[in-house]
Amino acid sequence: MSEQVRILPRCGWGEAKWRLLGNRLTALALLLILLIALLALLGPLVSPWGYDTLDWQHLAGPPSLTARHWFGTDRLGRDLFVRTLDGVRLSLAISLIASIMSLLIGVTFGAIAGLAGGRLDGWMMRCVDVLYSLPYLFIVIILTTLFSRGSLAALLVALAAVGWLTTARIVRALTLALRRREFIEAARATGLSGPAILLRHVVPNLLGPVAVYATLIVPQMILFETFLSFLGLGVQEPHASLGSLIYGGAQEMESAPWMLLVPALFLVVLLLCLNLIGDGLRDAFDPRER
Amino acid sequence: MACVTPLTPASAEASPLLRLSGLTVSFDTRAGRTLAAQEVALSVARGECLGVVGESGAGKSQLFLAVLGLLAANGHAHGSARFGDTELLTLSPAALDRVRGRGIGMVFQEPMTSLSPHLTIGQQLTETLVRHLKLSGRAARLRALELMQRVQLSDAALRLSQYPHQLSGGMRQRAMIGLALAGEPQLLIADEPTTALDVTIQAQILSLLAELKRERAMALILITHDLAAVAAVADRLVVMRAGRVIESGRVAEVLKSPRDPYTRALIAGTLTLEGAAPVPAARPPNAGAAARPGACALTLEGVNVQFQVGHGWLAPRTALTAVHDVSLELPAGGSLGIVGESGCGKSTLARAALALLRTSSGRVVWMGQPLDGLPAHELRALRRDRQIIFQDPLGSLDPRMTVRQLIAEPLLVHERALSGADRDRAVAAALAGVALGEELANHYPHQLSGGQCQRVGIARAMILRPQLLVCDEPLSALDLPTQAQILTLIAELRSSSRLSLLFISHNLALVRRLCERVLVLYLGRMMELAPAALLYDSPRHPYSRELLAAIPSLDPAIASGRLGQVRAGEPPSPLSPPSGCVYRTRCPYAAAVCAERVPVFEEVQPGHRVACHRWRELP
């Protein structure tokens, strides 16, 4: 009989977790990300150099074990190992915070628009359309110059201001699909108010797809931050981000190639891993793909 | 009637058209090899109809897919399947293709998946005819038209130039049958051909299949979970469970004296009108109080619900009238059934009654208080008295919440003062009330069976002790044995509390068991409103009669007799309803007056109303 108890040991998230780790490539990417994050946190403690200490003995020196400049030094004699890991840390932190900010704004905005529907939805989405059609690079340049150049807050605001638009659109589409589901009507019939339905039923059901999207937005943010720093609009000297390091390395490409290769390698590996995790998450949450 | 005329058993045994013996179907999966069918032996002769019955997952579909060489890549078939003199299992793909085209035709449950969406019906038919019968293009087109007329597709010539999505489900199934007949097969295999269709259309398709079988002396295999369909059409019957044949024999004999307990359970689970004595507990214990005049729980006065269709701008906006001028009264503790085909507005009416959607005009009055124009928070507070159970048991439960959270949610809204411990106690009591174990409280909906999900939905609706329960097709997504259990549960709840019931269903046999009064809706309009006993014994409206004729029966004589009364026809589009009486386009008694004037919803006798110009003259 169909009435018999079928006990499955895992809930939705648990199942997704196992599918995620079962994917070898994703598991490897996760491991690599963890290693890089750990290295970025602990690496600078191991090295005798600080991010802004100048070593006059080794100007633009190649990687060497004896000088304890494992990744070499830049033109001013600053240790690249410490600066690169510092850059990784800063890039990761900035992009994580910016992603979270844009997710918070985007999910709230999109969910409200999707659930409200009708005229409010129309106006809210037209706002997004207008913001979309503004050239984002100009906005960012204006924002960063409005604040003092190189202020981290300005950079974060600029990143989030651009990032939330796509999030809002995706979340609205997801909410529209959710709104037609019967359990939302069941909640209305029970007597829940609009905000209660949003918090109790819509947002929790958005988490899965949004989590997938979030892992894909983080690498975008890293790339964007790197790009801004490369243009000189982002993180300022003496601090380093991957973008400013790559810019510095590009100047010395012919005489000291390690100055470009090391931060570029870190950037590529980081982006690749995050994208792989995002793909893996998407597959894990959508078992139909298997 | 000829379809149940028994073939002599000797002739059936002598020349089986298809004979399966020791057929085993298995699938390689990650968890190892699973068996879909084991050692199945059965046969079907020319001019005979074999019903293959079983619940979903019994392996009946896979069995015949294996016979046709259509198994998925990880499937294997062993044993023997002989079609005439040919062994099908060892046939080359090209030879199998010829057999599928000319020897065996196949009809599937959802015709949309087997018809190509970007070719017209005519193109698909002529293609088949040209390929298998080697007809010229012109001859093929003529033949296609003939076929469409044979399967009683209305406006056959027009349908040929249309795409599958432009046809209704019933029309698509007719076209699909026409397509299967194109190669003039000796055997037609119909896999759940009526499951996705409305009751009336179901009966039409079954009657068409029976006719075709008789006319062409074709063998027919009807794969279904519905015993009543088999009773109406089949000569012999095979019951399958978990991949094995557990009982077989002549339909009348098996249905009359089943040997296997599982067959008995299936028969007991089929809701028919004959066995439909109202569930005894369904009567409210305090019927006297309910009959007190003026004690109306819910009153609808001239309710209209319209939807705007089209987007404005370029496509002109038109109003679709889903519910048209419906007035009814539901006494406290009373029960009303709303029946009609899908699209007749019964779900819309229920939602209007719950103020889940806005009425265009008319009033909904709850306990003497009009609900229209009530501020949102007052309306929400009133919702605790009026709850609803949905059609899709899984879809109406939030997948991210546990059973405990789901059942407790109404308390969080309406009983905020309740302590956590009290709430847990209430949830435990609610679980016990729907006969679910407390160990299920921490499960998620997808870990439960359909029946358990529906019980959770009922517990959630009942935890606030509402005064009105609206059931929107609560059983149609469930397996037969589960249907009977949930039906009994609803009846018990009704007898234990003074609950008013609004029960929506397309199944009249079901409504009979639960409801004192029945409202028949067609195209959003009231056709007939009567006490249940009167409606079933002496229906006045021709549409009520049509619905009654479509009720399944397990007595082959009654079932096939009812099929004989089935008439073709489908509801018109609610965007352009016919003038006068909306039912006249399908009505066998339609007269000139029916097209001119809208019939009055007049009283036949106290408590019995009908909207028909000619009810007095009808036989």
mmCIF file of N, CA, C and O in Angstrom, chain B residues 534-580:
data_model
loop_
_atom_site.group_PDB
_atom_site.id
_atom_site.type_symbol
_atom_site.label_atom_id
_atom_site.label_comp_id
_atom_site.label_asym_id
_atom_site.label_seq_id
_atom_site.Cartn_x
_atom_site.Cartn_y
_atom_site.Cartn_z
ATOM 1 N N LEU B 534 -32.221 12.973 -4.946
ATOM 2 C CA LEU B 534 -33.056 13.339 -6.090
ATOM 3 C C LEU B 534 -32.239 13.430 -7.366
ATOM 4 O O LEU B 534 -32.645 12.951 -8.427
ATOM 5 N N LEU B 535 -31.056 14.058 -7.271
ATOM 6 C CA LEU B 535 -30.247 14.264 -8.468
ATOM 7 C C LEU B 535 -29.849 12.918 -9.065
ATOM 8 O O LEU B 535 -29.858 12.737 -10.274
ATOM 9 N N TYR B 536 -29.496 11.971 -8.190
ATOM 10 C CA TYR B 536 -29.011 10.698 -8.716
ATOM 11 C C TYR B 536 -30.158 9.825 -9.217
ATOM 12 O O TYR B 536 -29.994 9.047 -10.140
ATOM 13 N N ASP B 537 -31.336 9.964 -8.592
ATOM 14 C CA ASP B 537 -32.446 9.110 -9.002
ATOM 15 C C ASP B 537 -33.203 9.697 -10.181
ATOM 16 O O ASP B 537 -33.572 8.980 -11.104
ATOM 17 N N SER B 538 -33.478 11.007 -10.148
ATOM 18 C CA SER B 538 -34.232 11.586 -11.261
ATOM 19 C C SER B 538 -33.619 12.915 -11.655
ATOM 20 O O SER B 538 -34.154 13.974 -11.338
ATOM 21 N N PRO B 539 -32.474 12.852 -12.347
ATOM 22 C CA PRO B 539 -31.848 14.102 -12.800
ATOM 23 C C PRO B 539 -32.755 14.772 -13.826
ATOM 24 O O PRO B 539 -33.354 14.098 -14.659
ATOM 25 N N ARG B 540 -32.872 16.093 -13.736
ATOM 26 C CA ARG B 540 -33.737 16.802 -14.663
ATOM 27 C C ARG B 540 -32.966 17.363 -15.845
ATOM 28 O O ARG B 540 -33.466 17.401 -16.961
ATOM 29 N N HIS B 541 -31.779 17.854 -15.587
ATOM 30 C CA HIS B 541 -31.024 18.519 -16.647
ATOM 31 C C HIS B 541 -30.310 17.491 -17.518
ATOM 32 O O HIS B 541 -29.738 16.534 -17.001
ATOM 33 N N PRO B 542 -30.345 17.671 -18.846
ATOM 34 C CA PRO B 542 -29.642 16.715 -19.723
ATOM 35 C C PRO B 542 -28.156 16.593 -19.388
ATOM 36 O O PRO B 542 -27.572 15.519 -19.532
ATOM 37 N N TYR B 543 -27.561 17.697 -18.912
ATOM 38 C CA TYR B 543 -26.140 17.629 -18.584
ATOM 39 C C TYR B 543 -25.902 16.756 -17.359
ATOM 40 O O TYR B 543 -24.947 15.982 -17.308
ATOM 41 N N SER B 544 -26.773 16.846 -16.365
ATOM 42 C CA SER B 544 -26.651 15.973 -15.207
ATOM 43 C C SER B 544 -26.725 14.520 -15.652
ATOM 44 O O SER B 544 -25.991 13.659 -15.155
ATOM 45 N N ARG B 545 -27.616 14.263 -16.603
ATOM 46 C CA ARG B 545 -27.750 12.888 -17.102
ATOM 47 C C ARG B 545 -26.467 12.431 -17.773
ATOM 48 O O ARG B 545 -26.038 11.291 -17.607
ATOM 49 N N GLU B 546 -25.860 13.348 -18.544
ATOM 50 C CA GLU B 546 -24.619 12.983 -19.220
ATOM 51 C C GLU B 546 -23.531 12.658 -18.195
ATOM 52 O O GLU B 546 -22.794 11.688 -18.342
ATOM 53 N N LEU B 547 -23.455 13.480 -17.163
ATOM 54 C CA LEU B 547 -22.447 13.237 -16.130
ATOM 55 C C LEU B 547 -22.698 11.900 -15.447
ATOM 56 O O LEU B 547 -21.770 11.138 -15.184
ATOM 57 N N LEU B 548 -23.970 11.616 -15.168
ATOM 58 C CA LEU B 548 -24.297 10.358 -14.488
ATOM 59 C C LEU B 548 -23.934 9.164 -15.362
ATOM 60 O O LEU B 548 -23.482 8.138 -14.865
ATOM 61 N N ALA B 549 -24.121 9.337 -16.686
ATOM 62 C CA ALA B 549 -23.809 8.223 -17.586
ATOM 63 C C ALA B 549 -22.319 7.944 -17.613
ATOM 64 O O ALA B 549 -21.891 6.844 -17.965
ATOM 65 N N ALA B 550 -21.523 8.937 -17.242
ATOM 66 C CA ALA B 550 -20.077 8.757 -17.304
ATOM 67 C C ALA B 550 -19.522 8.153 -16.026
ATOM 68 O O ALA B 550 -18.331 7.881 -15.931
ATOM 69 N N ILE B 551 -20.349 7.939 -15.016
ATOM 70 C CA ILE B 551 -19.862 7.368 -13.760
ATOM 71 C C ILE B 551 -19.423 5.929 -13.991
ATOM 72 O O ILE B 551 -20.121 5.159 -14.647
ATOM 73 N N PRO B 552 -18.270 5.568 -13.482
ATOM 74 C CA PRO B 552 -17.795 4.198 -13.684
ATOM 75 C C PRO B 552 -18.687 3.193 -12.959
ATOM 76 O O PRO B 552 -19.318 3.501 -11.954
ATOM 77 N N SER B 553 -18.731 2.002 -13.523
ATOM 78 C CA SER B 553 -19.450 0.923 -12.872
ATOM 79 C C SER B 553 -18.628 -0.340 -13.022
ATOM 80 O O SER B 553 -17.931 -0.522 -14.015
ATOM 81 N N LEU B 554 -18.686 -1.204 -12.035
ATOM 82 C CA LEU B 554 -17.910 -2.436 -12.125
ATOM 83 C C LEU B 554 -18.739 -3.580 -12.687
ATOM 84 O O LEU B 554 -18.262 -4.676 -12.875
ATOM 85 N N ASP B 555 -20.013 -3.322 -12.935
ATOM 86 C CA ASP B 555 -20.844 -4.353 -13.546
ATOM 87 C C ASP B 555 -20.736 -4.196 -15.061
ATOM 88 O O ASP B 555 -21.207 -3.200 -15.610
ATOM 89 N N PRO B 556 -20.113 -5.155 -15.753
ATOM 90 C CA PRO B 556 -19.890 -4.985 -17.184
ATOM 91 C C PRO B 556 -21.156 -4.646 -17.952
ATOM 92 O O PRO B 556 -21.119 -3.844 -18.880
ATOM 93 N N ALA B 557 -22.281 -5.236 -17.564
ATOM 94 C CA ALA B 557 -23.514 -4.978 -18.301
ATOM 95 C C ALA B 557 -23.913 -3.512 -18.166
ATOM 96 O O ALA B 557 -24.203 -2.831 -19.148
ATOM 97 N N ILE B 558 -23.889 -3.007 -16.911
ATOM 98 C CA ILE B 558 -24.243 -1.600 -16.697
ATOM 99 C C ILE B 558 -23.227 -0.691 -17.364
ATOM 100 O O ILE B 558 -23.578 0.274 -18.045
ATOM 101 N N ALA B 559 -21.945 -1.043 -17.194
ATOM 102 C CA ALA B 559 -20.890 -0.169 -17.693
ATOM 103 C C ALA B 559 -20.983 -0.007 -19.206
ATOM 104 O O ALA B 559 -20.948 1.109 -19.719
ATOM 105 N N SER B 560 -21.140 -1.113 -19.915
ATOM 106 C CA SER B 560 -21.161 -0.980 -21.371
ATOM 107 C C SER B 560 -22.484 -0.379 -21.813
ATOM 108 O O SER B 560 -22.557 0.287 -22.835
ATOM 109 N N GLY B 561 -23.556 -0.606 -21.038
ATOM 110 C CA GLY B 561 -24.825 0.029 -21.342
ATOM 111 C C GLY B 561 -24.698 1.536 -21.250
ATOM 112 O O GLY B 561 -25.164 2.282 -22.106
ATOM 113 N N ARG B 562 -24.004 2.006 -20.190
ATOM 114 C CA ARG B 562 -23.816 3.449 -20.028
ATOM 115 C C ARG B 562 -22.987 4.005 -21.167
ATOM 116 O O ARG B 562 -23.232 5.096 -21.648
ATOM 117 N N LEU B 563 -21.965 3.210 -21.599
ATOM 118 C CA LEU B 563 -21.129 3.689 -22.706
ATOM 119 C C LEU B 563 -21.984 3.946 -23.943
ATOM 120 O O LEU B 563 -21.715 4.831 -24.730
ATOM 121 N N GLY B 564 -23.048 3.131 -24.099
ATOM 122 C CA GLY B 564 -23.909 3.294 -25.250
ATOM 123 C C GLY B 564 -24.621 4.640 -25.260
ATOM 124 O O GLY B 564 -24.970 5.157 -26.308
ATOM 125 N N GLN B 565 -24.821 5.225 -24.051
ATOM 126 C CA GLN B 565 -25.518 6.513 -23.984
ATOM 127 C C GLN B 565 -24.585 7.693 -24.182
ATOM 128 O O GLN B 565 -25.021 8.832 -24.262
ATOM 129 N N VAL B 566 -23.273 7.405 -24.209
ATOM 130 C CA VAL B 566 -22.312 8.494 -24.270
ATOM 131 C C VAL B 566 -22.421 9.217 -25.594
ATOM 132 O O VAL B 566 -22.557 8.607 -26.641
ATOM 133 N N ARG B 567 -22.400 10.539 -25.531
ATOM 134 C CA ARG B 567 -22.463 11.342 -26.742
ATOM 135 C C ARG B 567 -21.180 12.122 -26.913
ATOM 136 O O ARG B 567 -20.514 12.468 -25.951
ATOM 137 N N ALA B 568 -20.872 12.391 -28.176
ATOM 138 C CA ALA B 568 -19.673 13.184 -28.450
ATOM 139 C C ALA B 568 -19.941 14.636 -28.079
ATOM 140 O O ALA B 568 -21.081 15.046 -27.894
ATOM 141 N N GLY B 569 -18.885 15.417 -27.966
ATOM 142 C CA GLY B 569 -19.048 16.836 -27.679
ATOM 143 C C GLY B 569 -18.212 17.268 -26.512
ATOM 144 O O GLY B 569 -18.009 16.511 -25.570
ATOM 145 N N GLU B 570 -17.712 18.477 -26.599
ATOM 146 C CA GLU B 570 -16.878 19.016 -25.542
ATOM 147 C C GLU B 570 -17.368 20.402 -25.200
ATOM 148 O O GLU B 570 -18.039 21.055 -25.999
ATOM 149 N N PRO B 571 -17.043 20.885 -23.991
ATOM 150 C CA PRO B 571 -17.500 22.218 -23.620
ATOM 151 C C PRO B 571 -16.939 23.269 -24.571
ATOM 152 O O PRO B 571 -15.785 23.172 -24.979
ATOM 153 N N PRO B 572 -17.736 24.267 -24.967
ATOM 154 C CA PRO B 572 -17.218 25.356 -25.803
ATOM 155 C C PRO B 572 -16.296 26.247 -24.987
ATOM 156 O O PRO B 572 -16.224 26.133 -23.771
ATOM 157 N N SER B 573 -15.575 27.122 -25.675
ATOM 158 C CA SER B 573 -14.660 28.015 -24.986
ATOM 159 C C SER B 573 -15.429 29.014 -24.127
ATOM 160 O O SER B 573 -16.400 29.611 -24.588
ATOM 161 N N PRO B 574 -15.008 29.209 -22.883
ATOM 162 C CA PRO B 574 -15.702 30.190 -22.039
ATOM 163 C C PRO B 574 -15.517 31.620 -22.545
ATOM 164 O O PRO B 574 -16.196 32.534 -22.087
ATOM 165 N N LEU B 575 -14.615 31.831 -23.498
ATOM 166 C CA LEU B 575 -14.432 33.169 -24.057
ATOM 167 C C LEU B 575 -15.582 33.539 -24.989
ATOM 168 O O LEU B 575 -15.892 34.707 -25.163
ATOM 169 N N SER B 576 -16.167 32.518 -25.631
ATOM 170 C CA SER B 576 -17.297 32.800 -26.514
ATOM 171 C C SER B 576 -18.394 31.780 -26.244
ATOM 172 O O SER B 576 -18.583 30.860 -27.019
ATOM 173 N N PRO B 577 -19.099 31.928 -25.130
ATOM 174 C CA PRO B 577 -20.158 30.970 -24.797
ATOM 175 C C PRO B 577 -21.303 31.079 -25.793
ATOM 176 O O PRO B 577 -21.544 32.156 -26.347
ATOM 177 N N PRO B 578 -21.985 29.955 -26.040
ATOM 178 C CA PRO B 578 -23.117 29.975 -26.970
ATOM 179 C C PRO B 578 -24.224 30.884 -26.438
ATOM 180 O O PRO B 578 -24.314 31.118 -25.237
ATOM 181 N N SER B 579 -25.054 31.365 -27.349
ATOM 182 C CA SER B 579 -26.172 32.208 -26.919
ATOM 183 C C SER B 579 -27.219 31.338 -26.231
ATOM 184 O O SER B 579 -27.227 30.127 -26.370
ATOM 185 N N GLY B 580 -28.091 31.977 -25.500
ATOM 186 C CA GLY B 580 -29.169 31.250 -24.852
ATOM 187 C C GLY B 580 -28.644 30.304 -23.795
ATOM 188 O O GLY B 580 -27.868 30.693 -22.929
#
